[in-house]
Tab-separated table of C-alpha atoms and ligand atoms in Angstrom:
chain	number	residue	atom	x	y	z
Z	1	UNK	CA	90.498	229.708	-114.373
Z	2	UNK	CA	90.247	227.183	-117.206
Z	3	UNK	CA	86.520	227.913	-117.342
Z	4	UNK	CA	87.170	231.674	-117.665
Z	5	UNK	CA	89.699	231.003	-120.486
Z	6	UNK	CA	87.147	229.066	-122.420
Z	7	UNK	CA	85.008	232.207	-122.666
Z	8	UNK	CA	85.275	233.685	-126.114
Z	9	UNK	CA	86.908	237.095	-125.985
Z	10	UNK	CA	85.839	239.550	-128.717
Z	11	UNK	CA	88.817	241.267	-130.383
Z	12	UNK	CA	87.252	242.050	-133.712
Z	13	UNK	CA	84.801	244.842	-134.335
Z	14	UNK	CA	82.943	242.565	-136.678
Z	15	UNK	CA	82.104	240.148	-133.840
Z	16	UNK	CA	80.446	242.847	-131.627
Z	17	UNK	CA	76.764	242.078	-131.394
Z	18	UNK	CA	74.326	244.790	-132.433
Z	19	UNK	CA	73.146	246.874	-129.509
Z	20	UNK	CA	71.313	250.035	-128.654
Z	21	UNK	CA	72.669	252.337	-125.998
Z	22	UNK	CA	70.408	253.912	-123.412
Z	23	UNK	CA	70.082	257.621	-124.224
Z	24	UNK	CA	71.477	259.818	-121.420
Z	25	UNK	CA	69.018	262.494	-122.459
Z	26	UNK	CA	65.835	260.392	-122.184
Z	27	UNK	CA	64.529	259.716	-118.665
Z	28	UNK	CA	63.371	256.265	-117.606
Z	29	UNK	CA	59.750	257.344	-118.098
Z	30	UNK	CA	60.516	258.468	-121.653
Z	31	UNK	CA	60.675	262.204	-120.915
Z	32	UNK	CA	63.060	264.006	-123.217
Z	33	UNK	CA	65.701	265.878	-121.201
Z	34	UNK	CA	66.107	269.156	-123.016
Z	35	UNK	CA	67.400	271.600	-120.444
Z	36	UNK	CA	70.161	271.894	-117.848
Z	37	UNK	CA	67.435	272.005	-115.176
Z	38	UNK	CA	65.793	268.779	-116.323
Z	39	UNK	CA	69.231	267.132	-116.398
Z	40	UNK	CA	70.134	268.255	-112.914
Z	41	UNK	CA	66.700	267.616	-111.325
Z	42	UNK	CA	65.542	264.498	-113.187
Z	43	UNK	CA	68.005	262.633	-115.209
Z	44	UNK	CA	71.211	263.106	-113.299
Z	45	UNK	CA	69.742	261.845	-109.960
Z	46	UNK	CA	68.051	258.970	-111.778
Z	47	UNK	CA	71.338	257.853	-113.437
Z	48	UNK	CA	73.243	258.227	-110.147
Z	49	UNK	CA	70.740	255.951	-108.437
Z	50	UNK	CA	70.948	253.367	-111.285
Z	51	UNK	CA	74.704	253.228	-111.174
Z	52	UNK	CA	74.615	252.901	-107.394
Z	53	UNK	CA	71.979	250.198	-107.468
Z	54	UNK	CA	73.068	248.160	-110.449
Z	55	UNK	CA	76.806	248.739	-110.947
Z	56	UNK	CA	79.011	249.984	-108.094
Z	57	UNK	CA	76.678	249.798	-105.035
Z	58	UNK	CA	75.678	252.541	-102.708
Z	59	UNK	CA	78.271	253.909	-100.364
Z	60	UNK	CA	77.498	255.256	-96.914
Z	61	UNK	CA	77.631	258.982	-96.163
Z	62	UNK	CA	80.898	260.675	-95.143
Z	63	UNK	CA	81.875	260.531	-91.489
Z	64	UNK	CA	80.227	263.342	-89.496
Z	65	UNK	CA	83.474	265.151	-88.892
Z	66	UNK	CA	86.802	265.025	-90.585
Z	67	UNK	CA	89.491	263.706	-88.266
Z	68	UNK	CA	93.122	263.642	-89.346
Z	69	UNK	CA	96.607	263.931	-88.053
Z	70	UNK	CA	99.634	265.270	-89.854
Z	71	UNK	CA	102.210	262.632	-89.093
Z	72	UNK	CA	105.193	263.997	-90.982
Z	73	UNK	CA	106.074	267.179	-92.796
Z	74	UNK	CA	109.120	268.594	-94.557
Z	75	UNK	CA	109.730	271.738	-96.589
Z	76	UNK	CA	112.834	270.237	-98.010
Z	77	UNK	CA	111.704	267.192	-99.895
Z	78	UNK	CA	112.955	265.992	-103.333
Z	79	UNK	CA	116.340	267.641	-102.793
Z	80	UNK	CA	114.752	270.873	-101.672
Z	81	UNK	CA	112.368	271.215	-104.649
Z	82	UNK	CA	109.123	270.307	-102.868
Z	83	UNK	CA	107.202	270.181	-99.673
Z	84	UNK	CA	106.095	266.749	-98.346
Z	85	UNK	CA	103.253	266.053	-95.979
Z	86	UNK	CA	101.937	262.719	-94.600
Z	87	UNK	CA	98.529	262.759	-93.117
Z	88	UNK	CA	96.636	259.967	-91.334
Z	89	UNK	CA	92.944	260.382	-92.190
Z	90	UNK	CA	90.427	258.615	-89.971
Z	91	UNK	CA	87.890	256.948	-92.298
Z	92	UNK	CA	85.044	256.562	-89.774
Z	93	UNK	CA	83.811	258.420	-86.702
Z	94	UNK	CA	85.493	255.804	-84.592
Z	95	UNK	CA	89.027	256.948	-83.539
Z	96	UNK	CA	90.136	253.336	-83.372
Z	97	UNK	CA	88.727	252.641	-86.884
Z	98	UNK	CA	90.573	252.386	-90.175
Z	99	UNK	CA	93.021	255.021	-91.264
Z	100	UNK	CA	94.091	256.065	-94.789
Z	101	UNK	CA	97.547	257.551	-95.082
Z	102	UNK	CA	97.772	260.374	-97.555
Z	103	UNK	CA	101.125	261.354	-98.982
Z	104	UNK	CA	101.284	264.894	-100.443
Z	105	UNK	CA	104.017	266.534	-102.440
Z	106	UNK	CA	103.592	270.230	-103.141
Z	107	UNK	CA	105.498	272.898	-105.079
Z	108	UNK	CA	107.113	275.530	-102.940
Z	109	UNK	CA	104.767	278.441	-103.407
Z	110	UNK	CA	102.635	280.636	-101.163
Z	111	UNK	CA	99.591	280.063	-103.311
Z	112	UNK	CA	97.181	277.101	-102.767
Z	113	UNK	CA	97.907	274.675	-105.616
Z	114	UNK	CA	95.679	272.531	-107.871
Z	115	UNK	CA	96.346	268.944	-106.918
Z	116	UNK	CA	95.966	265.478	-108.385
Z	117	UNK	CA	94.225	263.028	-106.011
Z	118	UNK	CA	95.025	259.473	-107.001
Z	119	UNK	CA	95.182	256.102	-105.299
Z	120	UNK	CA	98.231	253.815	-105.685
Z	121	UNK	CA	98.556	250.021	-105.998
Z	122	UNK	CA	101.506	249.251	-103.651
Z	123	UNK	CA	101.609	251.860	-100.957
Z	124	UNK	CA	102.841	255.435	-100.817
Z	125	UNK	CA	106.434	254.346	-100.396
Z	126	UNK	CA	106.327	252.674	-103.826
Z	127	UNK	CA	105.833	255.897	-105.706
Z	128	UNK	CA	109.136	257.589	-104.862
Z	129	UNK	CA	112.444	256.443	-103.461
Z	130	UNK	CA	112.198	258.762	-100.488
Z	131	UNK	CA	113.287	257.247	-97.123
Z	132	UNK	CA	110.908	259.553	-95.227
Z	133	UNK	CA	107.787	257.959	-96.678
Z	134	UNK	CA	106.120	255.642	-94.220
Z	135	UNK	CA	105.934	252.011	-95.362
Z	136	UNK	CA	102.347	250.846	-95.816
Z	137	UNK	CA	100.949	248.815	-92.882
Z	138	UNK	CA	97.906	247.373	-94.660
Z	139	UNK	CA	97.764	244.044	-96.493
Z	140	UNK	CA	99.726	244.125	-99.783
Z	141	UNK	CA	99.658	241.754	-102.763
Z	142	UNK	CA	102.817	239.649	-102.731
Z	143	UNK	CA	105.393	240.737	-105.334
Z	144	UNK	CA	109.087	239.968	-105.330
Z	145	UNK	CA	109.610	242.759	-107.949
Z	146	UNK	CA	108.006	245.359	-105.670
Z	147	UNK	CA	109.526	244.012	-102.478
Z	148	UNK	CA	106.321	242.661	-100.870
Z	149	UNK	CA	106.848	239.482	-98.880
Z	150	UNK	CA	104.229	237.694	-96.882
Z	151	UNK	CA	101.834	240.580	-97.717
Z	152	UNK	CA	104.112	243.081	-95.969
Z	153	UNK	CA	106.317	245.827	-97.365
Z	154	UNK	CA	110.059	245.532	-97.240
Z	155	UNK	CA	112.627	248.348	-97.859
Z	156	UNK	CA	112.766	247.180	-101.484
Z	157	UNK	CA	109.297	248.632	-102.006
Z	158	UNK	CA	110.710	252.186	-101.948
Z	159	UNK	CA	110.325	253.719	-105.347
Z	160	UNK	CA	109.385	250.340	-106.933
Z	161	UNK	CA	106.610	251.960	-108.970
Z	162	UNK	CA	108.318	255.296	-109.506
Z	163	UNK	CA	108.269	254.979	-113.280
Z	164	UNK	CA	104.534	255.773	-113.049
Z	165	UNK	CA	104.969	258.738	-110.695
Z	166	UNK	CA	107.133	261.644	-112.085
Z	167	UNK	CA	106.748	263.525	-108.836
Z	168	UNK	CA	109.386	266.144	-109.562
Z	169	UNK	CA	107.937	266.949	-112.921
Z	170	UNK	CA	104.406	267.299	-111.451
Z	171	UNK	CA	105.591	269.658	-108.733
Z	172	UNK	CA	107.768	271.670	-111.164
Z	173	UNK	CA	104.664	272.237	-113.275
Z	174	UNK	CA	102.872	273.838	-110.369
Z	175	UNK	CA	100.706	270.897	-109.308
Z	176	UNK	CA	100.387	269.057	-106.019
Z	177	UNK	CA	100.174	265.278	-105.870
Z	178	UNK	CA	98.135	263.553	-103.135
Z	179	UNK	CA	98.090	259.791	-103.069
Z	180	UNK	CA	97.011	257.035	-100.823
Z	181	UNK	CA	97.260	253.225	-100.910
Z	182	UNK	CA	93.967	251.725	-102.032
Z	183	UNK	CA	94.383	248.806	-99.660
Z	184	UNK	CA	94.153	251.220	-96.708
Z	185	UNK	CA	90.507	251.517	-97.716
Z	186	UNK	CA	89.789	247.971	-98.800
Z	187	UNK	CA	92.332	245.204	-99.578
Z	188	UNK	CA	91.914	244.098	-103.126
Z	189	UNK	CA	90.920	240.460	-102.775
Z	190	UNK	CA	87.621	238.708	-102.417
Z	191	UNK	CA	87.030	237.899	-98.799
Z	192	UNK	CA	83.283	238.642	-98.847
Z	193	UNK	CA	84.034	242.026	-97.303
Z	194	UNK	CA	85.226	240.903	-93.933
Z	195	UNK	CA	88.266	243.172	-93.856
Z	196	UNK	CA	88.633	246.801	-95.058
Z	197	UNK	CA	86.095	249.500	-94.544
Z	198	UNK	CA	82.847	247.612	-95.256
Z	199	UNK	CA	82.253	245.937	-91.850
Z	200	UNK	CA	82.387	249.295	-90.118
Z	201	UNK	CA	79.079	250.184	-91.795
Z	202	UNK	CA	77.239	246.914	-91.315
Z	203	UNK	CA	73.916	247.073	-89.469
Z	204	UNK	CA	73.594	244.786	-86.529
Z	205	UNK	CA	73.776	241.229	-87.674
Z	206	UNK	CA	74.814	242.161	-91.203
Z	207	UNK	CA	77.689	240.046	-92.547
Z	208	UNK	CA	78.126	241.264	-96.092
Z	209	UNK	CA	76.910	244.165	-98.261
Z	210	UNK	CA	73.426	243.913	-99.701
Z	211	UNK	CA	73.206	243.376	-103.534
Z	212	UNK	CA	72.879	247.172	-104.013
Z	213	UNK	CA	75.509	248.147	-101.484
Z	214	UNK	CA	79.121	249.165	-102.235
Z	215	UNK	CA	81.726	246.836	-103.640
Z	216	UNK	CA	85.389	247.621	-103.588
Z	217	UNK	CA	85.459	250.182	-106.401
Z	218	UNK	CA	82.796	252.207	-104.644
Z	219	UNK	CA	84.770	251.898	-101.417
Z	220	UNK	CA	87.932	253.092	-103.079
Z	221	UNK	CA	86.060	255.994	-104.718
Z	222	UNK	CA	84.588	256.866	-101.305
Z	223	UNK	CA	88.147	256.826	-99.892
Z	224	UNK	CA	89.160	259.345	-102.593
Z	225	UNK	CA	86.416	261.563	-101.314
Z	226	UNK	CA	87.811	261.266	-97.797
Z	227	UNK	CA	91.125	262.421	-99.235
Z	228	UNK	CA	89.283	265.371	-100.743
Z	229	UNK	CA	87.684	266.130	-97.386
Z	230	UNK	CA	91.158	266.627	-96.018
Z	231	UNK	CA	92.503	268.488	-99.085
Z	232	UNK	CA	89.655	270.989	-98.727
Z	233	UNK	CA	90.895	271.785	-95.195
Z	234	UNK	CA	94.562	272.034	-96.284
Z	235	UNK	CA	95.494	275.720	-96.865
Z	236	UNK	CA	98.329	274.637	-99.112
Z	237	UNK	CA	95.992	273.044	-101.589
Z	238	UNK	CA	93.273	274.642	-103.723
Z	239	UNK	CA	90.391	272.446	-102.719
Z	240	UNK	CA	88.313	273.741	-105.646
Z	241	UNK	CA	90.952	272.399	-108.090
Z	242	UNK	CA	91.386	268.774	-107.042
Z	243	UNK	CA	91.622	266.415	-110.029
Z	244	UNK	CA	90.666	262.742	-109.569
Z	245	UNK	CA	93.071	260.595	-111.553
Z	246	UNK	CA	93.491	256.800	-111.662
Z	247	UNK	CA	94.854	253.966	-113.734
Z	248	UNK	CA	93.094	250.724	-114.665
Z	249	UNK	CA	90.880	249.502	-111.776
Z	250	UNK	CA	91.783	252.751	-110.099
Z	251	UNK	CA	90.759	254.563	-113.352
Z	252	UNK	CA	87.342	252.976	-112.944
Z	253	UNK	CA	87.508	254.245	-109.364
Z	254	UNK	CA	88.483	257.788	-110.382
Z	255	UNK	CA	85.516	257.964	-112.817
Z	256	UNK	CA	83.080	256.781	-110.141
Z	257	UNK	CA	84.637	259.133	-107.590
Z	258	UNK	CA	84.193	262.070	-109.979
Z	259	UNK	CA	80.625	261.036	-110.789
Z	260	UNK	CA	79.550	260.534	-107.166
Z	261	UNK	CA	81.436	263.533	-105.709
Z	262	UNK	CA	80.907	266.774	-107.629
Z	263	UNK	CA	83.620	268.476	-105.515
Z	264	UNK	CA	86.198	266.875	-107.774
Z	265	UNK	CA	87.076	269.637	-110.277
Z	266	UNK	CA	87.997	267.233	-113.071
Z	267	UNK	CA	88.562	263.547	-113.761
Z	268	UNK	CA	91.304	261.695	-115.709
Z	269	UNK	CA	90.948	257.980	-116.341
Z	270	UNK	CA	93.852	255.941	-117.730
Z	271	UNK	CA	93.218	252.552	-119.353
Z	272	UNK	CA	90.126	252.098	-117.252
Z	273	UNK	CA	88.362	249.592	-119.565
Z	274	UNK	CA	85.405	247.438	-118.533
Z	275	UNK	CA	83.340	249.025	-115.706
Z	276	UNK	CA	85.330	252.240	-116.375
Z	277	UNK	CA	85.176	254.237	-119.591
Z	278	UNK	CA	84.571	251.325	-121.986
Z	279	UNK	CA	81.002	250.634	-123.171
Z	280	UNK	CA	79.867	247.328	-121.600
Z	281	UNK	CA	77.427	246.512	-124.488
Z	282	UNK	CA	80.349	246.162	-126.926
Z	283	UNK	CA	81.667	243.188	-124.889
Z	284	UNK	CA	85.018	243.841	-126.580
Z	285	UNK	CA	88.044	242.561	-124.562
Z	286	UNK	CA	87.083	242.201	-120.955
Z	287	UNK	CA	83.319	241.512	-120.591
Z	288	UNK	CA	80.993	242.049	-117.662
Z	289	UNK	CA	80.861	238.308	-117.098
Z	290	UNK	CA	84.626	238.028	-117.093
Z	291	UNK	CA	85.231	240.966	-114.750
Z	292	UNK	CA	82.563	239.781	-112.310
Z	293	UNK	CA	84.128	236.281	-112.368
Z	294	UNK	CA	87.764	237.380	-111.898
Z	295	UNK	CA	87.024	240.182	-109.432
Z	296	UNK	CA	83.741	239.363	-107.690
Z	297	UNK	CA	84.310	242.050	-105.121
Z	298	UNK	CA	84.790	245.065	-107.394
Z	299	UNK	CA	81.105	245.778	-108.280
Z	300	UNK	CA	77.920	245.296	-106.272
Z	301	UNK	CA	76.206	241.926	-106.515
Z	302	UNK	CA	73.384	243.323	-108.680
Z	303	UNK	CA	75.910	243.778	-111.479
Z	304	UNK	CA	76.126	240.016	-111.851
Z	305	UNK	CA	72.670	240.083	-113.422
Z	306	UNK	CA	74.346	241.570	-116.482
Z	307	UNK	CA	76.778	238.742	-117.117
Z	308	UNK	CA	76.175	237.804	-120.764
Z	309	UNK	CA	73.203	240.110	-120.442
Z	310	UNK	CA	74.664	243.620	-120.923
Z	311	UNK	CA	71.647	244.875	-122.925
Z	312	UNK	CA	69.407	244.474	-119.871
Z	313	UNK	CA	71.465	246.933	-117.794
Z	314	UNK	CA	69.532	250.216	-117.544
Z	315	UNK	CA	72.841	252.158	-117.909
Z	316	UNK	CA	76.080	251.983	-119.876
Z	317	UNK	CA	79.406	253.610	-119.284
Z	318	UNK	CA	78.907	256.692	-121.467
Z	319	UNK	CA	76.405	257.723	-118.791
Z	320	UNK	CA	79.051	257.448	-116.167
Z	321	UNK	CA	81.086	260.069	-118.080
Z	322	UNK	CA	77.890	262.112	-118.502
Z	323	UNK	CA	77.575	262.189	-114.679
Z	324	UNK	CA	80.874	264.084	-114.609
Z	325	UNK	CA	79.554	266.794	-116.928
Z	326	UNK	CA	80.001	269.759	-117.072
Z	327	UNK	CA	83.394	269.205	-115.380
Z	328	UNK	CA	86.484	268.463	-117.512
Z	329	UNK	CA	87.062	264.787	-118.113
Z	330	UNK	CA	89.907	263.158	-120.076
Z	331	UNK	CA	89.675	259.516	-121.125
Z	332	UNK	CA	93.030	257.952	-121.955
Z	333	UNK	CA	93.625	254.684	-123.816
Z	334	UNK	CA	96.741	252.737	-124.910
Z	335	UNK	CA	96.931	251.199	-128.352
Z	336	UNK	CA	98.066	247.750	-127.160
Z	337	UNK	CA	95.630	247.669	-124.268
Z	338	UNK	CA	92.917	245.971	-126.267
Z	339	UNK	CA	91.593	244.214	-123.146
Z	340	UNK	CA	90.349	247.625	-122.064
Z	341	UNK	CA	88.694	248.328	-125.462
Z	342	UNK	CA	90.150	251.740	-126.563
Z	343	UNK	CA	87.448	252.219	-129.196
Z	344	UNK	CA	84.768	251.546	-126.563
Z	345	UNK	CA	86.400	254.126	-124.355
Z	346	UNK	CA	86.349	256.665	-127.152
Z	347	UNK	CA	82.681	255.905	-127.866
Z	348	UNK	CA	81.706	256.439	-124.253
Z	349	UNK	CA	83.146	259.971	-124.428
Z	350	UNK	CA	81.462	260.499	-127.804
Z	351	UNK	CA	78.041	259.463	-126.463
Z	352	UNK	CA	78.458	261.449	-123.300
Z	353	UNK	CA	79.161	264.588	-125.314
Z	354	UNK	CA	75.504	265.709	-125.814
Z	355	UNK	CA	75.174	266.053	-122.075
Z	356	UNK	CA	78.176	268.409	-121.940
Z	357	UNK	CA	76.608	270.401	-124.799
Z	358	UNK	CA	73.213	270.535	-123.113
Z	359	UNK	CA	74.961	271.956	-120.055
Z	360	UNK	CA	76.445	274.697	-122.225
Z	361	UNK	CA	80.064	273.544	-122.347
Z	362	UNK	CA	82.283	272.027	-124.991
Z	363	UNK	CA	81.933	268.241	-125.415
Z	364	UNK	CA	84.291	265.961	-127.291
Z	365	UNK	CA	85.366	267.877	-130.388
Z	366	UNK	CA	86.305	264.761	-132.433
Z	367	UNK	CA	83.498	262.934	-134.244
Z	368	UNK	CA	85.722	260.048	-135.209
Z	369	UNK	CA	88.234	257.958	-133.158
Z	370	UNK	CA	91.471	260.007	-133.359
Z	371	UNK	CA	94.723	258.435	-134.511
Z	372	UNK	CA	97.338	257.262	-132.090
Z	373	UNK	CA	99.163	260.215	-130.520
Z	374	UNK	CA	96.702	262.816	-131.812
Z	375	UNK	CA	95.184	263.826	-128.538
Z	376	UNK	CA	91.798	265.518	-128.452
Z	377	UNK	CA	92.138	267.778	-125.477
Z	378	UNK	CA	88.689	269.358	-125.515
Z	379	UNK	CA	86.866	269.806	-122.156
Z	380	UNK	CA	85.606	266.265	-122.635
Z	381	UNK	CA	88.815	264.821	-124.049
Z	382	UNK	CA	90.133	261.554	-125.443
Z	383	UNK	CA	93.629	260.346	-126.183
Z	384	UNK	CA	95.086	257.086	-127.442
Z	385	UNK	CA	98.822	256.643	-127.249
Z	386	UNK	CA	101.110	253.912	-128.466
Z	387	UNK	CA	102.157	251.190	-126.032
Z	388	UNK	CA	100.843	249.008	-123.282
Z	389	UNK	CA	98.559	249.123	-120.238
Z	390	UNK	CA	100.635	251.413	-117.977
Z	391	UNK	CA	101.087	254.994	-116.819
Z	392	UNK	CA	104.011	256.800	-118.518
Z	393	UNK	CA	105.786	260.068	-117.902
Z	394	UNK	CA	104.370	261.270	-121.239
Z	395	UNK	CA	100.850	260.476	-119.921
Z	396	UNK	CA	101.421	262.785	-117.005
Z	397	UNK	CA	102.621	265.505	-119.388
Z	398	UNK	CA	99.278	265.169	-121.183
Z	399	UNK	CA	97.278	265.220	-117.917
Z	400	UNK	CA	98.943	268.527	-117.038
Z	401	UNK	CA	98.440	269.959	-120.468
Z	402	UNK	CA	94.720	269.067	-120.065
Z	403	UNK	CA	94.597	270.442	-116.547
Z	404	UNK	CA	96.409	273.616	-117.567
Z	405	UNK	CA	93.686	274.267	-120.210
Z	406	UNK	CA	90.596	273.220	-118.292
Z	407	UNK	CA	91.351	273.473	-114.557
Z	408	UNK	CA	93.920	276.273	-114.460
Z	409	UNK	CA	92.172	278.085	-117.341
Z	410	UNK	CA	95.461	278.687	-119.217
Z	411	UNK	CA	93.940	278.046	-122.636
Z	412	UNK	CA	94.731	275.045	-124.752
S	1	GTR	C1	92.925	243.568	-115.045
S	1	GTR	C2	91.443	243.763	-115.148
S	1	GTR	C3	91.149	245.103	-115.680
S	1	GTR	C4	92.005	246.180	-115.080
S	1	GTR	C5	93.344	245.689	-114.683
S	1	GTR	C6	94.151	246.555	-113.610
S	1	GTR	O1	93.225	242.267	-114.633
S	1	GTR	O2	90.909	242.738	-115.980
S	1	GTR	O3	89.762	245.395	-115.513
S	1	GTR	O4	91.377	246.815	-114.029
S	1	GTR	O5	93.383	244.431	-114.103
S	1	GTR	O6	93.546	247.121	-112.687
S	1	GTR	O7	95.369	246.553	-113.704
């Protein structure tokens, strides 16, 4: 820890070393990418492979068949305002294997609804004080505030994170919310991948992922795709309008989920920072070295090569956003969240924009970093709001404004 603190953290634009970003529209062999076809056939697959190999690690394919069980259901949730469903999704082909519990709230309508798919940090029961929500059974980070004792949930967990989850408002606006605990997929601590989903995919004799195989972020993103597998089957949900959303490490996860699974209709990242929307080469706030040191399990082992060596990485994070093109993507920063480098998050969207334009859709319409609370809600959007690293009710209002325009097609 002391060692990590001795690392100099850049918090001044003047201290950022000079760097050149890789051009998303130039292939590794120097070919200029000048058509949608060249993007789709050459550059996009090449970038996907580089992100898999060098940053997040390659995830295994989806299980052969989707197996799930609806474990609870009510048409009278939230005081009669919503429907609630709880679904146990089997993550592997092994019926005795790991299960991810999806909690879904839906507006009461006969139409299939657009739905936010997002992971949560403390279990489904933490998002809403609703006694019907099953308490998480997976390992939890201890927290007396949240009511987690000895890595297990207590009744105090119910609704402990509800300030981040305005469920009623979401449902009243015509959206569904589907959420699962990220620890159902892989508990968030470094145990060299002995627990969680990873061991289920080891080859005989394998004890840990190879340097280019999935870390935890890739596993969580893969879990989001398993949630989407289910949502596509659910008649109450419009499977063609599922929006991947996530905050912080789960914002990094939402971006990677959206990049690696084109079925996600749109992506919203909140305060995702290093390894998410922020450009690594800026080294502003959290650096690659710092994140790999504090969280050695998040990325694949190859990413360690870029500790203090960001310029050697064949990709940077604007190309992660480019992988989401032409689908809508909203990058959200918070003014006081300097650790996540708001300006670097803006620049990623800025430098991804030419890919959106090449694909014939609107990119980021602002040339300059917008002022606080002046959201740029173009198809590739960016917003910086006042305040800290967090998810606020006003953030959700903005997500829905964005989704109304670009997923529901209601116009801006
Ligand atoms: C921090 C980490 C960030 C961000 C954040 C979070 O400690 O440095 O990259 O992911 O955690 O997830 O809350």
